mmCIF file of C-alpha atoms in Angstrom:
data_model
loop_
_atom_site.group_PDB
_atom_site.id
_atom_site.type_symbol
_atom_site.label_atom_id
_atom_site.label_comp_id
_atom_site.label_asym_id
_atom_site.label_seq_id
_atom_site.Cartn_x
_atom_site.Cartn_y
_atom_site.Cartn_z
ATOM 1 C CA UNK R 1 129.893 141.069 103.220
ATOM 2 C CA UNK R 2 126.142 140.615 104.104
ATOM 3 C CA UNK R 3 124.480 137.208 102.989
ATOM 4 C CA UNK R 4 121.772 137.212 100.016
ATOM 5 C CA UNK R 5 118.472 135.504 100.484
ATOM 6 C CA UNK R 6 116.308 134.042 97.714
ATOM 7 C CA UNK R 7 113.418 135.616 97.675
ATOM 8 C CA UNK R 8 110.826 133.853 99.069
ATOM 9 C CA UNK R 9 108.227 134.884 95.957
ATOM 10 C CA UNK R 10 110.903 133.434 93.214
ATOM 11 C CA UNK R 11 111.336 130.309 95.415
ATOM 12 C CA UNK R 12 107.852 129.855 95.718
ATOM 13 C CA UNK R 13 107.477 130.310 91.848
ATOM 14 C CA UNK R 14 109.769 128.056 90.965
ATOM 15 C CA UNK R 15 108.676 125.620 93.024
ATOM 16 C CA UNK R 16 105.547 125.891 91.623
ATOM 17 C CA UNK R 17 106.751 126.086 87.888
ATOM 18 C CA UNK R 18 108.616 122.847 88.402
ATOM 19 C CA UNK R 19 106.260 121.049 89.804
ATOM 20 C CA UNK R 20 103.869 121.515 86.645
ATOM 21 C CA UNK R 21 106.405 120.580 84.555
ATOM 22 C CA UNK R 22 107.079 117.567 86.320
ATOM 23 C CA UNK R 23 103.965 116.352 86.995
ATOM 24 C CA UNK R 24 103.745 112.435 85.926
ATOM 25 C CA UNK R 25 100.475 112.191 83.087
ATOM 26 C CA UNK R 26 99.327 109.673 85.558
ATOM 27 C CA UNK R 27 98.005 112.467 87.718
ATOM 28 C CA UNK R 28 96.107 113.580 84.468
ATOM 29 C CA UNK R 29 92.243 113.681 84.181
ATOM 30 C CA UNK R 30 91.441 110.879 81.674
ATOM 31 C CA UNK R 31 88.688 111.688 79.373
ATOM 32 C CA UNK R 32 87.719 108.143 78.972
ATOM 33 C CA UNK R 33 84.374 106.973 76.296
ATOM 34 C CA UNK R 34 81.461 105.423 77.866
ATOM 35 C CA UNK R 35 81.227 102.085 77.548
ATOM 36 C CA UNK R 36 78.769 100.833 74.970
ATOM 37 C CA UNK R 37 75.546 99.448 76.310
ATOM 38 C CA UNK R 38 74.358 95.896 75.601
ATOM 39 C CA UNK R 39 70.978 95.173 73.434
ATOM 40 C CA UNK R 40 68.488 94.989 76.192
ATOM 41 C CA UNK R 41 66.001 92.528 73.562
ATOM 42 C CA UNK R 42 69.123 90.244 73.177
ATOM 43 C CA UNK R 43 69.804 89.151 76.998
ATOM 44 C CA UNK R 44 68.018 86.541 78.369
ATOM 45 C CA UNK R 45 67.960 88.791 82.271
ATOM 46 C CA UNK R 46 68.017 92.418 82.602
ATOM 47 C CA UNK R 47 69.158 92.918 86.109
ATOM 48 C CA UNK R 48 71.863 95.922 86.866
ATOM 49 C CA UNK R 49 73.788 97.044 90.065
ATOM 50 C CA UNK R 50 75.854 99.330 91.328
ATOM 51 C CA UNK R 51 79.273 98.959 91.258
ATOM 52 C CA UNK R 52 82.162 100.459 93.386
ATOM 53 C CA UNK R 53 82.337 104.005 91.700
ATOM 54 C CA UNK R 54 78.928 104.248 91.684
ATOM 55 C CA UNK R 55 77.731 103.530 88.441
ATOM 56 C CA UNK R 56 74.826 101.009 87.409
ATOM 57 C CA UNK R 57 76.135 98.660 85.695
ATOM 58 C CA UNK R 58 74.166 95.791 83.569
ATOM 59 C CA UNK R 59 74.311 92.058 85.498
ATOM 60 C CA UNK R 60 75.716 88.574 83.663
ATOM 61 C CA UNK R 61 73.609 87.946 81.219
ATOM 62 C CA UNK R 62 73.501 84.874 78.352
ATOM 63 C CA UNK R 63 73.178 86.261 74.770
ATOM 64 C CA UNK R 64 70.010 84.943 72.955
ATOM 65 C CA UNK R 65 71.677 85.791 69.685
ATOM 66 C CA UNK R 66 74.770 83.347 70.826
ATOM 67 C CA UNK R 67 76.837 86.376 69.592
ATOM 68 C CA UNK R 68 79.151 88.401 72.263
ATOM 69 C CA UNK R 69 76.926 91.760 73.170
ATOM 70 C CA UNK R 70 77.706 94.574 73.108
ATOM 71 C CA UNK R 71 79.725 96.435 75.889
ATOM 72 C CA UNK R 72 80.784 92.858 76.878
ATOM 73 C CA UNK R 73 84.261 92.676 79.035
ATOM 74 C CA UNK R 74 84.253 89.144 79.852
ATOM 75 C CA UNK R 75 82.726 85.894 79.259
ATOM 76 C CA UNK R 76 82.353 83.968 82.534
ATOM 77 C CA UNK R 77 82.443 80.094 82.227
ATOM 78 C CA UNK R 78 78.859 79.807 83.044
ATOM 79 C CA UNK R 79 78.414 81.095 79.229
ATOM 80 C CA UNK R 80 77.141 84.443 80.531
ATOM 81 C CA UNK R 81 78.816 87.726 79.423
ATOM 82 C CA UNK R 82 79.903 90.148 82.119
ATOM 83 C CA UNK R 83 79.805 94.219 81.871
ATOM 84 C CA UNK R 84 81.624 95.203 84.825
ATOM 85 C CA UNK R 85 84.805 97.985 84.955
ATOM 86 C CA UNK R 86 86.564 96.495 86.957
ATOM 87 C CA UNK R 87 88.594 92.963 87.308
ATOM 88 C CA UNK R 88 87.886 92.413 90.849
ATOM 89 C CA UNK R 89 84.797 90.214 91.281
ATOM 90 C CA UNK R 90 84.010 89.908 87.942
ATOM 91 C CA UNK R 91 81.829 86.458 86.725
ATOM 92 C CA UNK R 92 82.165 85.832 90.774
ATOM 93 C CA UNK R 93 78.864 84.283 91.205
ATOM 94 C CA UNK R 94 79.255 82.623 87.420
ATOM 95 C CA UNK R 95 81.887 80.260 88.150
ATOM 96 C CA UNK R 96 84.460 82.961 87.146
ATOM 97 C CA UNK R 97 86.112 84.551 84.096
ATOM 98 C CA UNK R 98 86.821 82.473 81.288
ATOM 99 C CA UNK R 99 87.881 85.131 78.733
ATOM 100 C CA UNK R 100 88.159 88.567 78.585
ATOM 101 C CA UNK R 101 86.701 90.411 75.779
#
């Protein structure tokens, strides 16, 4: 009696079906919002810079209003309010985070 073979094209389908299926959402493209930017005429400095994925992103600033701005993620304990993305090096030249927002 003479061995079968799978087929390499139904292997190869398979593989491909199951990997699709199994495929963690983590892998997923996230269609994330913008953040909001903050009220230019309400920050005492207007300085930006570009952060690590490449996007310019507004500097610490102090709120003239005394209200958080908008598109705020932290205030650092200087009593400036931070925009960055990210968590790494944020307030770091502000005497550091102390709250997020």
């Amino acid at each position: 009696m003479k061995k079968r073979h799978f087929p390499a094209r139904i292997y190869a389908a398979w593989l491909i079906a199951a990997s699709l299926i199994w495929t963690p959402a983590a892998f997923a493209y996230q269609n994330l919002p913008y953040p909001q930017q903050p009220d230019e005429s309400d920050l005492d400095s207007h300085g930006h810079y570009t952060n690590r994925d490449g996007d310019t992103v507004h500097a610490p600033a102090r709120s003239r209003s005394g209200n958080v701005p908008a598109g705020a993620t932290a205030q650092c304990r200087d009593g400036s309010y931070s925009f960055s993305r990210h968590h790494s090096g944020t307030c770091s030249r502000h005497g550091g985070v102390a709250r997020w927002q």
